[in-house]
Coordinates of C-alpha atoms and ligand atoms in Angstrom, one line a residue:
M1032 CA -49.8 -16.1 74.0
C1033 CA -51.9 -13.0 74.3
G1034 CA -54.4 -11.6 76.8
I1035 CA -58.0 -11.4 75.8
I1036 CA -61.1 -9.9 77.5
G1037 CA -64.8 -9.8 76.4
Y1038 CA -67.6 -8.1 78.2
V1039 CA -71.3 -7.5 77.6
G1040 CA -73.8 -5.8 80.0
Q1041 CA -77.3 -4.4 80.0
A1042 CA -76.6 -0.7 80.3
T1043 CA -74.8 1.6 77.9
S1044 CA -72.1 3.0 80.1
S1045 CA -68.4 3.3 80.7
R1046 CA -68.3 -0.1 82.4
P1047 CA -67.3 -2.2 79.3
L1048 CA -64.3 0.0 78.8
E1049 CA -63.4 0.0 82.4
V1050 CA -63.7 -3.8 82.7
A1051 CA -61.5 -4.2 79.5
R1052 CA -58.8 -1.8 80.8
Q1053 CA -58.6 -3.5 84.2
A1054 CA -58.5 -6.9 82.6
L1055 CA -55.7 -6.0 80.2
A1056 CA -53.7 -4.6 83.0
R1057 CA -53.9 -8.0 84.8
L1058 CA -53.3 -9.9 81.5
Q1059 CA -50.1 -8.1 80.6
Y1060 CA -48.0 -11.0 81.7
R1061 CA -49.5 -12.8 78.6
G1062 CA -48.2 -10.2 76.2
Y1063 CA -47.3 -6.6 76.1
D1064 CA -46.0 -5.5 72.7
S1065 CA -49.3 -3.8 71.7
A1066 CA -52.9 -3.5 73.0
G1067 CA -56.3 -2.4 71.9
I1068 CA -60.0 -2.2 72.9
V1069 CA -63.2 -2.0 70.7
V1070 CA -66.5 -1.1 72.2
A1071 CA -70.0 -1.6 70.8
N1072 CA -73.1 0.6 71.2
Q1073 CA -76.1 1.5 69.2
E1074 CA -74.0 3.7 66.9
G1075 CA -71.7 0.8 66.0
L1076 CA -68.1 0.0 66.8
S1077 CA -65.4 2.3 68.1
F1078 CA -61.8 1.2 68.8
V1079 CA -58.4 2.4 69.9
K1080 CA -55.2 0.3 69.5
R1081 CA -51.6 1.1 69.9
A1082 CA -48.2 -0.6 69.7
G1083 CA -46.2 -0.6 72.9
K1084 CA -47.1 -1.4 76.5
L1085 CA -50.5 -0.8 78.0
S1086 CA -49.4 2.7 79.0
A1087 CA -49.4 3.6 75.3
L1088 CA -53.0 2.4 74.9
E1089 CA -53.9 4.4 78.0
E1090 CA -52.4 7.5 76.4
A1091 CA -54.3 6.8 73.2
L1092 CA -57.5 6.4 75.1
A1093 CA -56.9 9.8 76.8
E1094 CA -56.4 11.3 73.4
S1095 CA -59.3 9.6 71.8
P1096 CA -61.8 8.6 74.5
L1097 CA -64.1 5.7 73.6
P1098 CA -67.9 6.3 74.0
A1099 CA -70.3 4.6 76.5
A1100 CA -71.1 1.2 75.3
S1101 CA -72.7 -2.1 76.3
A1102 CA -70.0 -4.5 75.0
A1103 CA -66.3 -4.5 74.6
I1104 CA -63.5 -6.8 73.6
G1105 CA -59.8 -6.1 74.4
H1106 CA -56.4 -7.6 73.6
T1107 CA -52.9 -7.3 74.8
R1108 CA -50.5 -8.9 72.3
W1109 CA -47.5 -11.1 72.2
A1110 CA -46.6 -10.9 68.5
T1111 CA -46.2 -14.0 66.4
H1112 CA -47.1 -12.9 62.9
G1113 CA -46.4 -9.3 62.0
G1114 CA -44.3 -7.0 64.2
P1115 CA -45.5 -4.9 67.1
T1116 CA -47.0 -2.0 65.2
D1117 CA -50.2 0.0 65.5
Q1118 CA -51.6 -1.7 62.4
N1119 CA -50.8 -5.2 63.7
A1120 CA -52.3 -4.5 67.1
H1121 CA -55.7 -6.0 67.8
P1122 CA -58.6 -5.6 67.3
H1123 CA -58.8 -6.2 63.6
L1124 CA -61.9 -5.1 61.7
S1125 CA -63.4 -6.5 58.6
Q1126 CA -63.1 -4.3 55.5
D1127 CA -66.7 -3.1 55.8
G1128 CA -66.2 -2.4 59.5
S1129 CA -69.1 -4.7 60.4
V1130 CA -67.2 -6.9 62.8
A1131 CA -64.1 -6.7 65.0
V1132 CA -62.0 -9.6 66.3
V1133 CA -59.2 -10.2 68.8
H1134 CA -57.2 -13.4 68.7
N1135 CA -54.8 -15.5 70.7
G1136 CA -53.0 -18.3 68.9
I1137 CA -51.5 -19.1 65.5
L1138 CA -53.7 -19.7 62.4
E1139 CA -51.6 -22.2 60.5
N1140 CA -53.5 -21.8 57.2
H1141 CA -53.7 -18.0 57.3
Q1142 CA -51.6 -17.6 54.2
A1143 CA -53.9 -19.7 52.0
L1144 CA -57.0 -17.9 53.4
R1145 CA -55.3 -14.5 52.9
D1146 CA -54.6 -15.4 49.3
E1147 CA -58.2 -16.5 48.8
L1148 CA -59.5 -13.2 50.3
V1149 CA -57.1 -11.0 48.3
E1150 CA -58.3 -12.8 45.2
A1151 CA -61.9 -11.9 46.3
G1152 CA -60.9 -8.3 46.5
V1153 CA -60.2 -7.9 50.2
E1154 CA -57.5 -5.3 51.0
F1155 CA -55.5 -6.2 54.1
Q1156 CA -54.4 -3.6 56.6
S1157 CA -51.9 -5.7 58.6
Q1158 CA -49.4 -8.5 58.4
T1159 CA -51.2 -10.5 61.0
D1160 CA -52.8 -13.9 60.7
T1161 CA -55.7 -12.6 62.7
E1162 CA -57.0 -10.2 60.2
V1163 CA -57.9 -13.2 58.0
A1164 CA -60.4 -14.2 60.6
A1165 CA -62.0 -10.7 60.7
H1166 CA -62.7 -10.8 56.9
L1167 CA -63.9 -14.4 56.9
L1168 CA -66.2 -13.7 59.8
A1169 CA -67.7 -10.6 58.2
R1170 CA -68.4 -12.5 54.9
A1171 CA -70.0 -15.3 56.8
Y1172 CA -72.1 -12.9 58.9
Q1173 CA -73.3 -11.1 55.8
E1174 CA -74.4 -14.5 54.4
L1175 CA -75.9 -16.0 57.5
G1176 CA -77.1 -13.0 59.4
D1177 CA -76.3 -14.5 62.7
L1178 CA -73.0 -13.8 64.4
P1179 CA -72.7 -17.2 66.3
D1180 CA -73.5 -19.1 63.1
A1181 CA -70.9 -17.0 61.3
M1182 CA -68.3 -17.7 64.0
R1183 CA -69.0 -21.4 63.7
A1184 CA -68.6 -21.3 59.9
T1185 CA -65.4 -19.3 60.3
A1186 CA -63.9 -21.5 63.0
R1187 CA -64.5 -24.6 60.8
R1188 CA -62.2 -23.1 58.1
L1189 CA -59.4 -22.3 60.5
E1190 CA -56.4 -24.6 61.2
G1191 CA -54.0 -24.2 64.1
A1192 CA -54.6 -22.9 67.7
F1193 CA -56.9 -20.0 68.2
T1194 CA -59.2 -18.2 70.6
L1195 CA -61.3 -15.6 68.8
L1196 CA -63.6 -13.0 70.2
A1197 CA -65.9 -10.9 68.0
V1198 CA -68.4 -8.1 68.3
A1199 CA -70.7 -6.8 65.5
Q1200 CA -71.5 -3.2 64.8
D1201 CA -75.3 -4.0 64.5
N1202 CA -75.6 -5.9 67.8
P1203 CA -74.0 -4.3 70.8
H1204 CA -75.5 -6.7 73.3
L1205 CA -73.6 -9.8 72.2
V1206 CA -70.0 -11.1 72.2
V1207 CA -69.1 -14.4 70.5
G1208 CA -66.0 -16.5 71.1
A1209 CA -64.5 -19.6 69.6
R1210 CA -61.6 -21.7 70.9
R1211 CA -59.4 -24.5 69.6
T1212 CA -56.5 -25.4 71.8
S1213 CA -55.8 -21.8 73.0
P1214 CA -57.5 -20.9 76.3
L1215 CA -60.9 -19.3 76.8
V1216 CA -63.1 -19.2 79.9
V1217 CA -66.5 -17.6 80.7
G1218 CA -67.2 -15.3 83.7
L1219 CA -70.8 -15.2 85.0
G1220 CA -72.0 -11.9 86.4
E1221 CA -75.4 -10.4 87.4
G1222 CA -76.8 -8.8 84.2
E1223 CA -73.4 -9.0 82.6
N1224 CA -71.0 -11.7 81.4
F1225 CA -67.4 -12.0 80.6
L1226 CA -64.9 -13.9 78.4
G1227 CA -61.2 -14.2 79.1
S1228 CA -58.1 -16.0 78.1
D1229 CA -57.9 -16.9 81.7
V1230 CA -59.7 -16.1 84.9
A1231 CA -57.3 -13.2 85.7
A1232 CA -59.3 -11.3 83.1
F1233 CA -62.4 -11.1 85.3
V1234 CA -61.6 -12.5 88.7
A1235 CA -62.1 -9.0 90.1
C1236 CA -65.7 -9.0 88.9
T1237 CA -67.0 -12.5 89.6
D1238 CA -65.8 -15.9 91.0
Q1239 CA -68.3 -17.9 88.9
A1240 CA -67.0 -19.3 85.7
L1241 CA -67.7 -21.8 83.0
E1242 CA -65.0 -24.1 81.5
L1243 CA -64.9 -24.3 77.7
G1244 CA -63.7 -27.4 75.8
Q1245 CA -62.0 -27.9 72.5
D1246 CA -63.7 -26.7 69.3
Q1247 CA -66.5 -24.7 71.0
V1248 CA -68.3 -21.5 70.3
V1249 CA -69.7 -19.4 73.2
T1250 CA -72.2 -16.6 72.9
I1251 CA -72.6 -14.2 75.8
T1252 CA -75.4 -11.6 76.2
P1253 CA -76.1 -9.7 79.5
D1254 CA -78.4 -12.4 80.8
A1255 CA -77.4 -15.6 79.0
V1256 CA -74.5 -17.8 77.9
A1257 CA -74.9 -20.3 75.1
V1258 CA -72.2 -22.9 74.2
T1259 CA -72.1 -25.1 71.1
D1260 CA -69.6 -27.2 69.2
F1261 CA -68.4 -25.9 65.8
G1262 CA -71.4 -27.8 64.3
G1263 CA -73.9 -25.9 66.3
N1264 CA -74.8 -28.7 68.8
A1265 CA -75.6 -27.3 72.2
I1266 CA -73.1 -28.1 75.0
E1267 CA -73.6 -27.8 78.8
P1268 CA -70.3 -26.4 80.1
R1269 CA -68.9 -27.2 83.5
R1270 CA -69.4 -24.5 86.1
F1271 CA -66.8 -23.8 88.7
T1272 CA -66.0 -21.3 91.4
I1273 CA -62.7 -19.4 91.1
D1274 CA -60.8 -19.7 94.4
W1275 CA -57.9 -17.6 93.4
D1276 CA -57.3 -14.0 94.3
A1277 CA -56.3 -11.5 91.5
S1278 CA -52.6 -12.0 92.3
A1279 CA -52.8 -15.8 92.1
A1280 CA -54.9 -15.6 89.0
V1281 CA -52.2 -13.7 87.1
K1282 CA -49.9 -16.6 87.8
G1283 CA -52.5 -19.1 86.7
G1284 CA -52.9 -20.2 90.3
F1285 CA -49.3 -21.1 90.7
E1286 CA -47.1 -19.8 93.5
T1287 CA -44.6 -18.2 91.1
F1288 CA -44.3 -17.3 87.4
M1289 CA -41.5 -19.8 87.1
D1290 CA -43.9 -22.6 88.4
K1291 CA -46.4 -21.4 85.8
E1292 CA -43.9 -21.2 83.0
I1293 CA -42.6 -24.7 83.8
H1294 CA -46.2 -25.9 83.3
D1295 CA -46.5 -23.8 80.2
Q1296 CA -43.7 -25.8 78.5
P1297 CA -45.8 -28.3 76.6
D1298 CA -47.7 -25.4 75.0
A1299 CA -44.5 -23.5 74.3
V1300 CA -43.1 -26.5 72.4
R1301 CA -46.4 -27.1 70.6
D1302 CA -46.8 -23.5 69.6
T1303 CA -43.3 -23.3 68.3
L1304 CA -43.9 -26.3 66.1
L1305 CA -47.3 -25.0 64.9
G1306 CA -47.4 -23.9 61.2
R1307 CA -43.9 -24.9 60.4
M1308 CA -44.6 -28.1 58.6
T1309 CA -46.9 -28.8 55.7
P1310 CA -49.6 -31.5 55.9
S1311 CA -47.3 -33.7 53.9
G1312 CA -44.6 -33.3 56.6
Q1313 CA -42.3 -30.9 54.7
M1314 CA -40.6 -28.2 56.6
Q1315 CA -41.7 -24.7 56.0
L1316 CA -40.0 -21.8 57.7
D1317 CA -41.8 -18.8 56.0
E1318 CA -39.9 -16.3 58.1
L1319 CA -36.5 -17.6 57.2
R1320 CA -35.7 -15.0 54.6
V1321 CA -32.1 -16.1 54.0
D1322 CA -31.4 -17.0 50.4
E1323 CA -31.8 -20.7 49.8
A1324 CA -28.7 -20.8 47.6
L1325 CA -26.7 -19.3 50.5
L1326 CA -28.1 -21.8 53.0
R1327 CA -27.0 -24.5 50.6
S1328 CA -23.5 -23.1 50.5
V1329 CA -23.0 -22.6 54.2
D1330 CA -19.9 -24.4 55.4
K1331 CA -20.1 -23.5 59.1
I1332 CA -22.7 -22.6 61.6
V1333 CA -21.8 -20.5 64.6
V1334 CA -24.3 -20.3 67.4
I1335 CA -24.0 -17.2 69.6
A1336 CA -25.9 -16.7 72.8
C1337 CA -25.5 -16.4 76.6
G1338 CA -26.6 -18.4 79.6
T1339 CA -29.5 -20.7 79.1
A1340 CA -29.8 -19.7 75.4
A1341 CA -26.2 -20.9 74.9
Y1342 CA -27.1 -24.3 76.4
A1343 CA -30.0 -24.5 73.9
G1344 CA -27.3 -23.8 71.2
H1345 CA -25.2 -26.7 72.6
V1346 CA -28.2 -29.1 72.2
A1347 CA -28.7 -27.8 68.7
K1348 CA -25.1 -28.5 67.8
Y1349 CA -25.5 -32.2 68.3
A1350 CA -28.8 -32.3 66.2
I1351 CA -27.7 -30.0 63.4
E1352 CA -24.3 -31.7 62.9
H1353 CA -26.0 -35.1 62.8
W1354 CA -28.7 -34.1 60.4
C1355 CA -26.9 -31.6 58.2
R1356 CA -23.3 -32.6 58.4
I1357 CA -22.3 -28.9 58.9
P1358 CA -19.8 -28.1 61.6
V1359 CA -21.5 -26.1 64.4
E1360 CA -19.6 -24.0 66.9
V1361 CA -21.3 -22.7 69.9
E1362 CA -19.9 -19.5 71.3
L1363 CA -20.7 -17.4 74.3
A1364 CA -21.5 -14.1 72.6
H1365 CA -19.3 -12.0 74.9
E1366 CA -16.3 -14.3 74.0
F1367 CA -17.1 -14.5 70.4
R1368 CA -16.5 -11.0 69.4
Y1369 CA -13.2 -10.5 71.2
R1370 CA -11.5 -13.7 70.0
D1371 CA -11.1 -12.6 66.4
P1372 CA -13.3 -15.5 65.2
V1373 CA -13.0 -17.0 61.7
V1374 CA -16.2 -15.8 60.0
T1375 CA -16.8 -15.7 56.3
A1376 CA -19.8 -15.1 53.9
K1377 CA -20.3 -18.9 54.1
T1378 CA -20.8 -18.8 57.9
L1379 CA -24.3 -18.9 59.1
V1380 CA -24.6 -17.3 62.5
V1381 CA -27.5 -18.4 64.7
A1382 CA -28.2 -15.9 67.5
I1383 CA -30.4 -17.4 70.2
S1384 CA -32.1 -15.1 72.7
Q1385 CA -35.4 -15.0 74.6
S1386 CA -35.5 -11.3 75.2
G1387 CA -33.9 -10.3 71.9
E1388 CA -32.2 -7.5 73.9
T1389 CA -29.1 -9.1 75.4
M1390 CA -26.4 -6.6 74.6
D1391 CA -23.6 -9.2 74.5
T1392 CA -25.5 -11.0 71.8
I1393 CA -26.4 -7.8 69.9
M1394 CA -22.7 -6.8 69.8
A1395 CA -21.7 -10.3 68.6
I1396 CA -24.3 -10.1 65.8
R1397 CA -23.0 -6.8 64.7
H1398 CA -19.4 -8.2 64.7
A1399 CA -20.5 -11.2 62.7
R1400 CA -22.3 -9.2 60.1
E1401 CA -19.3 -6.9 59.7
Q1402 CA -17.4 -10.1 58.8
G1403 CA -20.0 -10.9 56.1
A1404 CA -21.9 -13.6 57.8
K1405 CA -25.7 -14.0 57.5
V1406 CA -27.5 -14.0 60.9
V1407 CA -30.6 -15.9 61.8
A1408 CA -32.1 -15.0 65.1
V1409 CA -33.9 -17.6 67.2
V1410 CA -35.8 -15.2 69.4
N1411 CA -38.9 -15.1 71.5
T1412 CA -39.7 -11.4 71.3
M1413 CA -41.0 -10.1 68.0
G1414 CA -39.6 -6.7 67.0
S1415 CA -36.7 -6.9 69.5
T1416 CA -33.3 -5.5 68.6
I1417 CA -31.8 -8.9 67.9
A1418 CA -34.8 -9.8 65.6
R1419 CA -34.4 -6.4 63.8
E1420 CA -30.6 -6.6 63.4
S1421 CA -30.6 -10.1 62.0
D1422 CA -31.1 -11.1 58.4
A1423 CA -34.0 -13.4 59.4
A1424 CA -35.8 -14.3 62.6
L1425 CA -37.1 -17.8 63.5
Y1426 CA -39.5 -17.0 66.4
T1427 CA -40.0 -19.2 69.4
H1428 CA -43.7 -19.1 70.4
A1429 CA -43.2 -19.5 74.2
G1430 CA -45.2 -16.4 75.0
P1431 CA -43.8 -13.9 77.5
E1432 CA -41.4 -15.4 80.0
V1433 CA -41.7 -13.3 83.2
A1434 CA -39.5 -15.3 85.6
V1435 CA -35.8 -14.4 85.3
A1436 CA -34.8 -18.0 85.2
S1437 CA -35.6 -19.2 81.7
T1438 CA -37.6 -22.5 81.3
K1439 CA -40.2 -22.5 78.6
A1440 CA -38.1 -20.3 76.4
F1441 CA -35.3 -22.8 76.7
L1442 CA -37.4 -25.7 75.4
A1443 CA -38.8 -23.4 72.7
Q1444 CA -35.3 -22.5 71.6
I1445 CA -34.3 -26.1 71.4
T1446 CA -37.4 -26.8 69.4
A1447 CA -36.8 -23.9 67.0
T1448 CA -33.2 -24.9 66.4
Y1449 CA -34.3 -28.5 65.7
L1450 CA -36.7 -27.0 63.1
L1451 CA -33.8 -25.0 61.6
G1452 CA -31.7 -28.1 61.4
L1453 CA -34.5 -30.1 59.8
Y1454 CA -35.1 -27.3 57.3
L1455 CA -31.4 -27.2 56.4
G1456 CA -31.3 -31.0 56.1
Q1457 CA -34.3 -30.8 53.8
L1458 CA -32.8 -27.9 51.8
R1459 CA -29.3 -29.4 51.5
G1460 CA -30.6 -33.0 50.9
T1461 CA -28.7 -34.5 53.8
M1462 CA -31.9 -36.0 55.1
F1463 CA -34.5 -38.1 53.4
P1464 CA -38.1 -36.7 53.5
D1465 CA -39.2 -39.8 55.5
E1466 CA -36.4 -39.1 58.0
I1467 CA -37.6 -35.6 58.5
R1468 CA -41.2 -36.7 58.8
A1469 CA -40.3 -39.3 61.4
I1470 CA -38.5 -36.7 63.5
L1471 CA -41.3 -34.2 63.1
S1472 CA -43.7 -36.9 64.2
E1473 CA -41.6 -37.5 67.3
L1474 CA -41.4 -33.7 68.0
E1475 CA -45.2 -33.5 67.9
K1476 CA -45.2 -36.1 70.7
M1477 CA -42.8 -34.1 72.9
P1478 CA -45.5 -31.8 74.5
D1479 CA -47.3 -34.8 76.0
R1480 CA -44.0 -36.3 77.1
I1481 CA -43.0 -33.0 78.8
R1482 CA -46.4 -32.9 80.4
Q1483 CA -45.9 -36.4 81.8
V1484 CA -42.7 -35.4 83.5
I1485 CA -44.4 -32.4 85.0
E1486 CA -47.2 -34.6 86.4
G1487 CA -44.5 -36.5 88.4
E1488 CA -43.2 -33.3 90.0
D1489 CA -44.2 -34.0 93.6
V1490 CA -41.3 -36.5 94.1
I1491 CA -38.8 -34.0 92.7
R1492 CA -40.2 -31.3 95.0
Q1493 CA -39.9 -33.6 98.1
L1494 CA -36.2 -34.2 97.3
A1495 CA -35.7 -30.5 96.9
V1496 CA -37.1 -29.8 100.3
Q1497 CA -34.9 -32.5 101.8
M1498 CA -31.8 -31.0 100.1
K1499 CA -32.5 -27.3 100.8
D1500 CA -29.4 -27.1 102.9
A1501 CA -27.1 -28.5 100.2
T1502 CA -24.0 -26.3 99.6
S1503 CA -22.8 -27.9 96.4
V1504 CA -24.4 -30.0 93.7
L1505 CA -22.8 -31.5 90.7
F1506 CA -24.5 -32.3 87.4
L1507 CA -23.1 -34.9 84.9
G1508 CA -24.2 -35.5 81.4
R1509 CA -22.8 -36.9 78.2
H1510 CA -23.7 -36.1 74.5
V1511 CA -26.9 -34.0 74.5
G1512 CA -27.1 -34.7 78.2
Y1513 CA -24.0 -32.5 78.7
P1514 CA -25.8 -29.2 78.0
V1515 CA -28.7 -30.4 80.0
A1516 CA -26.4 -30.9 83.0
M1517 CA -25.0 -27.4 82.5
E1518 CA -28.5 -25.9 82.3
G1519 CA -29.5 -27.8 85.5
A1520 CA -26.4 -26.4 87.3
L1521 CA -27.2 -22.9 86.1
K1522 CA -30.8 -23.1 87.4
L1523 CA -29.6 -24.1 90.8
K1524 CA -27.0 -21.3 90.9
E1525 CA -29.3 -18.6 89.8
L1526 CA -32.4 -19.7 91.9
A1527 CA -31.0 -21.2 95.1
Y1528 CA -27.7 -19.4 95.2
I1529 CA -26.0 -22.8 95.6
H1530 CA -22.6 -23.6 94.0
A1531 CA -23.4 -26.0 91.2
E1532 CA -21.4 -27.3 88.4
G1533 CA -22.4 -29.1 85.2
F1534 CA -19.8 -31.0 83.3
A1535 CA -19.3 -33.7 80.7
A1536 CA -19.4 -37.1 82.4
G1537 CA -16.3 -38.2 80.6
E1538 CA -14.4 -35.3 82.1
L1539 CA -14.9 -36.7 85.6
K1540 CA -11.7 -38.6 85.7
H1541 CA -9.7 -35.7 84.4
G1542 CA -10.1 -33.8 87.7
P1543 CA -13.6 -33.1 88.9
I1544 CA -13.9 -36.6 90.6
A1545 CA -11.6 -35.1 93.3
L1546 CA -14.7 -33.2 94.3
I1547 CA -16.5 -36.3 95.3
D1548 CA -16.8 -36.8 99.0
E1549 CA -19.2 -38.7 101.2
G1550 CA -22.8 -37.4 100.6
Q1551 CA -21.9 -35.2 97.6
P1552 CA -25.1 -34.8 95.6
V1553 CA -24.6 -35.6 92.0
F1554 CA -27.3 -35.4 89.4
V1555 CA -26.6 -37.6 86.4
V1556 CA -28.5 -37.3 83.1
V1557 CA -28.5 -40.8 81.6
P1558 CA -28.8 -41.2 77.8
S1559 CA -31.4 -43.6 76.4
P1560 CA -30.3 -47.2 76.4
R1561 CA -32.1 -47.5 73.1
G1562 CA -29.8 -45.0 71.4
R1563 CA -26.1 -45.5 71.3
D1564 CA -25.7 -48.0 74.0
I1565 CA -22.0 -47.2 74.4
L1566 CA -23.1 -43.8 75.6
H1567 CA -25.5 -45.3 78.1
D1568 CA -22.9 -47.8 79.4
K1569 CA -20.3 -45.1 79.8
V1570 CA -22.6 -43.0 81.9
L1571 CA -23.5 -46.0 84.0
S1572 CA -19.8 -46.4 84.7
N1573 CA -19.6 -42.7 85.7
I1574 CA -22.4 -43.2 88.1
Q1575 CA -20.6 -46.1 89.7
E1576 CA -17.4 -44.1 89.9
V1577 CA -19.0 -41.3 91.9
R1578 CA -21.1 -43.7 94.0
A1579 CA -18.1 -45.7 95.0
R1580 CA -16.7 -42.5 96.5
G1581 CA -19.8 -41.8 98.5
A1582 CA -21.8 -39.5 96.2
R1583 CA -25.6 -39.3 96.4
T1584 CA -26.6 -40.3 92.9
L1585 CA -29.7 -38.6 91.6
V1586 CA -30.4 -39.9 88.2
V1587 CA -32.6 -38.7 85.3
A1588 CA -33.3 -41.8 83.2
E1589 CA -35.6 -43.0 80.6
E1590 CA -38.6 -45.1 81.6
G1591 CA -37.7 -48.8 81.4
D1592 CA -34.0 -48.3 81.9
N1593 CA -33.7 -50.7 84.8
A1594 CA -29.9 -50.9 84.6
V1595 CA -29.7 -47.6 86.5
R1596 CA -31.7 -48.9 89.5
E1597 CA -28.8 -50.4 91.4
F1598 CA -26.6 -47.3 91.2
A1599 CA -29.2 -44.6 91.9
E1600 CA -30.3 -43.3 95.2
Q1601 CA -33.2 -41.6 93.5
I1602 CA -34.4 -41.9 89.9
F1603 CA -36.5 -39.3 88.0
W1604 CA -38.0 -41.2 85.1
V1605 CA -38.7 -39.4 81.9
P1606 CA -40.7 -40.8 78.9
Q1607 CA -38.8 -42.5 76.1
A1608 CA -37.7 -40.1 73.4
P1609 CA -35.2 -40.2 70.5
T1610 CA -31.7 -39.4 71.8
L1611 CA -31.4 -36.0 70.1
L1612 CA -34.9 -34.9 71.4
A1613 CA -34.4 -36.2 74.9
P1614 CA -33.2 -32.8 76.3
L1615 CA -36.8 -31.6 76.0
V1616 CA -37.8 -34.0 78.8
A1617 CA -34.5 -34.5 80.6
V1618 CA -34.1 -30.9 81.7
V1619 CA -37.6 -30.7 83.3
P1620 CA -36.8 -32.5 86.6
L1621 CA -33.8 -30.3 87.0
Q1622 CA -35.9 -27.1 86.5
I1623 CA -38.5 -28.3 89.0
F1624 CA -35.8 -29.3 91.5
A1625 CA -34.1 -25.9 91.4
C1626 CA -37.4 -24.0 91.6
A1627 CA -38.7 -26.1 94.5
L1628 CA -35.4 -25.8 96.4
A1629 CA -35.3 -22.1 96.0
S1630 CA -38.9 -21.9 97.3
A1631 CA -38.0 -24.2 100.2
K1632 CA -35.2 -21.7 101.1
G1633 CA -37.8 -18.9 101.0
L1634 CA -36.0 -17.2 98.1
D1635 CA -37.5 -15.0 95.5
V1636 CA -37.9 -17.5 92.7
D1637 CA -39.1 -15.1 90.0
Q1638 CA -36.6 -12.4 90.7
P1639 CA -33.4 -13.9 92.1
R1640 CA -30.8 -11.5 93.6
N1641 CA -28.3 -9.7 91.3
L1642 CA -30.1 -10.9 88.2
A1643 CA -32.2 -9.2 85.4
K1644 CA -34.6 -10.8 82.9
S1645 CA -32.7 -9.2 80.1
V1646 CA -29.0 -8.2 80.4
T1647 CA -29.0 -5.1 78.3
V1648 CA -25.5 -4.0 79.2
E1649 CA -22.2 -5.5 78.2
Ligands
LIG1391 C1 -31.3 -18.1 82.3 O1 -32.2 -18.7 83.2 C2 -30.9 -16.7 82.6 N1 -32.0 -15.9 82.8 C3 -29.9 -16.2 81.6 O2 -28.8 -17.1 81.5 C4 -30.4 -15.9 80.2 O3 -30.6 -17.1 79.6 C5 -29.3 -15.2 79.4 O4 -29.1 -13.9 80.0 C6 -29.7 -14.9 77.9 O5 -30.9 -14.1 77.9 P1 -31.6 -14.0 76.5 O6 -32.1 -15.4 76.1 O7 -32.8 -13.1 76.7 O8 -30.7 -13.5 75.5

């Protein structure tokens, strides 16, 4: 998820640069590990790009001022392919310098295209997938002589999710964009026009915008906007008025970043899946640089993480043990390194972290590596300490997670650990190819299923408002529903400052049931009745046990599971999904509930008291 801006105006002035700089400042929430701007004037293209936050780009611009221009494109990056370095920062120029591009998304076929271009003599300057598009575009431009035509030809060759913007050195009054799945929107000005990854890019300059659809190319000049499909057929885009102010625009119109990030979850799962399976349904984890022979010899997996990331690890445990028949231990990082764990060269340590900077997890990694274990990081932040100190990194592609309470990163972590499990199952032969393909096919349906749960959020929000004075809430789950229950409790604790406890439903009779009193709210995550029905029936019994003692039973259950109706005060339905994948939908009502209850209490949802987004101290 990156921030993109495009601008074109009549005059040659400092305005393109100013618009780009202000836009990138507002788009930093979309990515901030590097940034760059290219401007176009009669003399050609000039650019500055720098790794680091936007302040680094500002310093670079002060050192090397860009000239007056009539067009500009800018980019603030959230790295997915190639670490956060100056070379990997956008824009990327073609070898002949004739065009410059910025990109948001993941080009799934970038490797094959890169090979083809290298074969044709192209010398690459970066490790990014984006640079492929710059070279392809320049070759098409040279052949066709028209930048929009060249963009259409290039877009037709690309697979995956992308928003591309381009400028050409020989035409400073034109910016061309193309989008597939990744966002792009047009801003309409007077004698100037804008392109942005979202309206936050240009909301300070205009409130008139055009919506772009899938597989479309847009060409902006100072006085015109033309939209076509990838085949060149003209399209009339929908015009709308932006009714957000700049602050709301940065949050995508949502009240809080957490609200926005809950809604980003379908894309976070989709983007984490992108490019990790071949067209034939084989797993491909290019970045997993751990020797295959070693992965085949692994006799134990230890997941180390903290907080929500640890709960993602707990979900992974059920899946990986079932698919790979390898024992999986899930350890809180801060406990792991002090308990003298049994770690050998045949132990694969999986370190899960959104920030990649959690000191407890870093120290646990160091301890594990000293014991001879290989470490794979499942991490959301490229170039982070945990990514760098691990033997390999399997990146989640959730985009920057701004809210302290983790949501989309959690779903992306679960998705990435599923992919790791399927990869190990494929490598070790514990799964048939058709089994892997079937699970991947179900995983590809999960973004829509998550979206369906989010669409039903109003009922959950209403309950949250009714319960805003609750002082204690319990969460029960069994099997993969158990870590979901623990995550639901953590969300409520960290957002609404309410005592909440998640525990295994089977543990109820071993003590916790003593907590049940008249009116005690109890969330229960019910397994699918289509899976292991023994699990389902056991949880139904648990619901009856607490209900018989006066509990308010708030149930998360699969659509069609009518057996829960008689025992539930309130039911939050989630779409049917395979048992092991169900956490991706089951947790969403609990996230929405905690977020809405905290809002109802007037609390700071994005920055709860006493917490930090990344705990960089032990
Ligand atoms: C989750 O909502 C919390 N913000 C916290 O538990 C977090 O998951 C934990 O601190 C781990 O952070 P990391 O994923 O960045 O390592």
